[in-house]
Amino acid sequence: MDLLKYVQDKYIAKKEFPEFKAGDTITVYTEIREGNKTRTQFFKGTVIQVRGTGATKMFTIRKMSGDVGVERVFPINMPALQKIEVDRRGKVRRARIFYFRDLRGKKARIKDVPFKKK
């Protein structure tokens, strides 16, 4: 296990991202390549889970696009990941809020926790 940690620390480039957890609303900016052009696309939604540690950390974001729920899983060390902004901190009592998938309308609201935006 120490060998794995050593290789991750030595060879995988670290990016600095803000701390976030389940229930937070974040915006993720990714670089999209189409042919020889590149553009930045953002995905704004609620974090429903954060799993793993260190370089293998992954997080899942859910947003509503019309009536359809869209979920996307991002590895924290994905090369196309440009930046992450925490828009709102949410107060939830679980680390993985899969029950959030079944909620609609007013029941799908998450209480805010005040915080300072950098």
PDB file of C-alpha atoms in Angstrom:
ATOM      1  CA  MET A   1       0.000   0.000   0.000  1.00  0.00           C
ATOM      2  CA  ASP A   2       2.916   2.349   0.694  1.00  0.00           C
ATOM      3  CA  LEU A   3       4.243   1.819  -2.832  1.00  0.00           C
ATOM      4  CA  LEU A   4       0.922   2.967  -4.292  1.00  0.00           C
ATOM      5  CA  LYS A   5       0.956   6.099  -2.138  1.00  0.00           C
ATOM      6  CA  TYR A   6       4.584   6.793  -3.072  1.00  0.00           C
ATOM      7  CA  VAL A   7       3.856   6.572  -6.813  1.00  0.00           C
ATOM      8  CA  GLN A   8       0.777   8.791  -6.475  1.00  0.00           C
ATOM      9  CA  ASP A   9       2.699  11.437  -4.527  1.00  0.00           C
ATOM     10  CA  LYS A  10       5.698  11.410  -6.845  1.00  0.00           C
ATOM     11  CA  TYR A  11       4.230  11.092 -10.346  1.00  0.00           C
ATOM     12  CA  ILE A  12       0.641  12.337 -10.322  1.00  0.00           C
ATOM     13  CA  ALA A  13       0.323  16.107 -10.631  1.00  0.00           C
ATOM     14  CA  LYS A  14      -1.649  17.682  -7.785  1.00  0.00           C
ATOM     15  CA  LYS A  15      -4.232  20.350  -8.471  1.00  0.00           C
ATOM     16  CA  GLU A  16      -5.510  22.662  -5.769  1.00  0.00           C
ATOM     17  CA  PHE A  17      -9.285  22.607  -5.435  1.00  0.00           C
ATOM     18  CA  PRO A  18     -11.498  23.913  -2.625  1.00  0.00           C
ATOM     19  CA  GLU A  19     -12.917  21.545  -0.019  1.00  0.00           C
ATOM     20  CA  PHE A  20     -16.493  20.399  -0.637  1.00  0.00           C
ATOM     21  CA  LYS A  21     -18.769  17.629   0.565  1.00  0.00           C
ATOM     22  CA  ALA A  22     -22.159  16.090  -0.159  1.00  0.00           C
ATOM     23  CA  GLY A  23     -24.960  18.650  -0.249  1.00  0.00           C
ATOM     24  CA  ASP A  24     -22.786  21.488  -1.575  1.00  0.00           C
ATOM     25  CA  THR A  25     -23.654  23.172  -4.859  1.00  0.00           C
ATOM     26  CA  ILE A  26     -20.562  23.497  -7.014  1.00  0.00           C
ATOM     27  CA  THR A  27     -19.612  24.536 -10.536  1.00  0.00           C
ATOM     28  CA  VAL A  28     -17.048  22.388 -12.349  1.00  0.00           C
ATOM     29  CA  TYR A  29     -15.230  23.848 -15.348  1.00  0.00           C
ATOM     30  CA  THR A  30     -13.883  21.294 -17.832  1.00  0.00           C
ATOM     31  CA  GLU A  31     -11.967  21.667 -21.048  1.00  0.00           C
ATOM     32  CA  ILE A  32     -13.731  20.169 -24.067  1.00  0.00           C
ATOM     33  CA  ARG A  33     -11.738  19.360 -27.213  1.00  0.00           C
ATOM     34  CA  GLU A  34     -13.590  19.268 -30.505  1.00  0.00           C
ATOM     35  CA  GLY A  35     -11.228  18.594 -33.380  1.00  0.00           C
ATOM     36  CA  ASN A  36      -8.399  21.095 -32.970  1.00  0.00           C
ATOM     37  CA  LYS A  37     -10.489  23.609 -30.987  1.00  0.00           C
ATOM     38  CA  THR A  38     -10.807  23.707 -27.212  1.00  0.00           C
ATOM     39  CA  ARG A  39     -13.481  25.354 -25.142  1.00  0.00           C
ATOM     40  CA  THR A  40     -14.495  25.518 -21.494  1.00  0.00           C
ATOM     41  CA  GLN A  41     -17.776  23.978 -20.417  1.00  0.00           C
ATOM     42  CA  PHE A  42     -19.233  24.182 -16.933  1.00  0.00           C
ATOM     43  CA  PHE A  43     -21.467  21.769 -15.044  1.00  0.00           C
ATOM     44  CA  LYS A  44     -23.312  23.200 -12.047  1.00  0.00           C
ATOM     45  CA  GLY A  45     -25.120  20.933  -9.617  1.00  0.00           C
ATOM     46  CA  THR A  46     -25.346  19.384  -6.182  1.00  0.00           C
ATOM     47  CA  VAL A  47     -22.664  16.997  -4.942  1.00  0.00           C
ATOM     48  CA  ILE A  48     -24.347  13.718  -4.038  1.00  0.00           C
ATOM     49  CA  GLN A  49     -21.220  11.786  -3.097  1.00  0.00           C
ATOM     50  CA  VAL A  50     -17.463  12.077  -2.663  1.00  0.00           C
ATOM     51  CA  ARG A  51     -15.528   8.823  -2.649  1.00  0.00           C
ATOM     52  CA  GLY A  52     -11.890   7.811  -2.412  1.00  0.00           C
ATOM     53  CA  THR A  53      -8.896   9.701  -1.076  1.00  0.00           C
ATOM     54  CA  GLY A  54      -5.884  11.469  -2.509  1.00  0.00           C
ATOM     55  CA  ALA A  55      -5.285  11.056  -6.217  1.00  0.00           C
ATOM     56  CA  THR A  56      -8.080   8.484  -6.622  1.00  0.00           C
ATOM     57  CA  LYS A  57     -10.796  10.770  -5.225  1.00  0.00           C
ATOM     58  CA  MET A  58     -13.996  10.994  -7.296  1.00  0.00           C
ATOM     59  CA  PHE A  59     -17.176  12.980  -6.875  1.00  0.00           C
ATOM     60  CA  THR A  60     -20.658  12.798  -8.376  1.00  0.00           C
ATOM     61  CA  ILE A  61     -22.704  15.875  -9.247  1.00  0.00           C
ATOM     62  CA  ARG A  62     -26.426  15.914 -10.013  1.00  0.00           C
ATOM     63  CA  LYS A  63     -28.369  18.661 -11.747  1.00  0.00           C
ATOM     64  CA  MET A  64     -31.841  18.932 -13.178  1.00  0.00           C
ATOM     65  CA  SER A  65     -32.045  19.642 -16.889  1.00  0.00           C
ATOM     66  CA  GLY A  66     -35.728  20.365 -17.372  1.00  0.00           C
ATOM     67  CA  ASP A  67     -37.506  17.355 -15.890  1.00  0.00           C
ATOM     68  CA  VAL A  68     -34.568  15.010 -16.382  1.00  0.00           C
ATOM     69  CA  GLY A  69     -31.908  14.472 -13.727  1.00  0.00           C
ATOM     70  CA  VAL A  70     -28.350  14.418 -15.076  1.00  0.00           C
ATOM     71  CA  GLU A  71     -25.481  12.976 -13.046  1.00  0.00           C
ATOM     72  CA  ARG A  72     -21.824  13.177 -13.840  1.00  0.00           C
ATOM     73  CA  VAL A  73     -18.847  11.554 -12.117  1.00  0.00           C
ATOM     74  CA  PHE A  74     -15.550  13.452 -12.069  1.00  0.00           C
ATOM     75  CA  PRO A  75     -12.148  12.099 -11.007  1.00  0.00           C
ATOM     76  CA  ILE A  76     -10.332  14.814  -9.030  1.00  0.00           C
ATOM     77  CA  ASN A  77      -7.123  14.386 -11.063  1.00  0.00           C
ATOM     78  CA  MET A  78      -8.816  14.478 -14.489  1.00  0.00           C
ATOM     79  CA  PRO A  79      -6.547  16.466 -16.845  1.00  0.00           C
ATOM     80  CA  ALA A  80      -9.504  18.298 -18.414  1.00  0.00           C
ATOM     81  CA  LEU A  81     -10.655  19.631 -15.019  1.00  0.00           C
ATOM     82  CA  GLN A  82      -9.797  23.334 -14.940  1.00  0.00           C
ATOM     83  CA  LYS A  83     -11.379  24.662 -11.754  1.00  0.00           C
ATOM     84  CA  ILE A  84     -14.072  24.036  -9.170  1.00  0.00           C
ATOM     85  CA  GLU A  85     -16.108  26.785  -7.513  1.00  0.00           C
ATOM     86  CA  VAL A  86     -18.196  26.192  -4.402  1.00  0.00           C
ATOM     87  CA  ASP A  87     -21.398  28.208  -4.873  1.00  0.00           C
ATOM     88  CA  ARG A  88     -23.360  27.155  -1.774  1.00  0.00           C
ATOM     89  CA  ARG A  89     -22.675  24.977   1.226  1.00  0.00           C
ATOM     90  CA  GLY A  90     -25.496  22.617   2.100  1.00  0.00           C
ATOM     91  CA  LYS A  91     -26.440  21.015   5.393  1.00  0.00           C
ATOM     92  CA  VAL A  92     -27.115  17.295   4.984  1.00  0.00           C
ATOM     93  CA  ARG A  93     -26.797  14.508   7.525  1.00  0.00           C
ATOM     94  CA  ARG A  94     -25.288  11.863   5.276  1.00  0.00           C
ATOM     95  CA  ALA A  95     -22.096  11.475   3.272  1.00  0.00           C
ATOM     96  CA  ARG A  96     -23.913  10.065   0.229  1.00  0.00           C
ATOM     97  CA  ILE A  97     -27.297  11.560  -0.501  1.00  0.00           C
ATOM     98  CA  PHE A  98     -28.708   9.066  -2.995  1.00  0.00           C
ATOM     99  CA  TYR A  99     -32.190   9.727  -1.591  1.00  0.00           C
ATOM    100  CA  PHE A 100     -31.880  13.122  -3.321  1.00  0.00           C
ATOM    101  CA  ARG A 101     -32.570  11.379  -6.653  1.00  0.00           C
ATOM    102  CA  ASP A 102     -36.166  10.618  -5.667  1.00  0.00           C
ATOM    103  CA  LEU A 103     -37.047  14.100  -4.389  1.00  0.00           C
ATOM    104  CA  ARG A 104     -38.884  16.638  -6.548  1.00  0.00           C
ATOM    105  CA  GLY A 105     -39.857  20.294  -6.168  1.00  0.00           C
ATOM    106  CA  LYS A 106     -39.695  21.847  -2.708  1.00  0.00           C
ATOM    107  CA  LYS A 107     -38.640  18.578  -1.077  1.00  0.00           C
ATOM    108  CA  ALA A 108     -35.447  18.647  -3.138  1.00  0.00           C
ATOM    109  CA  ARG A 109     -34.202  21.795  -1.405  1.00  0.00           C
ATOM    110  CA  ILE A 110     -31.143  21.621   0.824  1.00  0.00           C
ATOM    111  CA  LYS A 111     -30.672  24.049   3.696  1.00  0.00           C
ATOM    112  CA  ASP A 112     -27.793  26.479   3.289  1.00  0.00           C
ATOM    113  CA  VAL A 113     -24.885  26.913   5.653  1.00  0.00           C
ATOM    114  CA  PRO A 114     -23.415  30.426   5.516  1.00  0.00           C
ATOM    115  CA  PHE A 115     -19.803  30.605   4.331  1.00  0.00           C
ATOM    116  CA  LYS A 116     -17.362  33.086   2.893  1.00  0.00           C
ATOM    117  CA  LYS A 117     -16.830  32.807  -0.848  1.00  0.00           C
ATOM    118  CA  LYS A 118     -13.227  33.360  -1.919  1.00  0.00           C
TER     119      LYS A 118
END
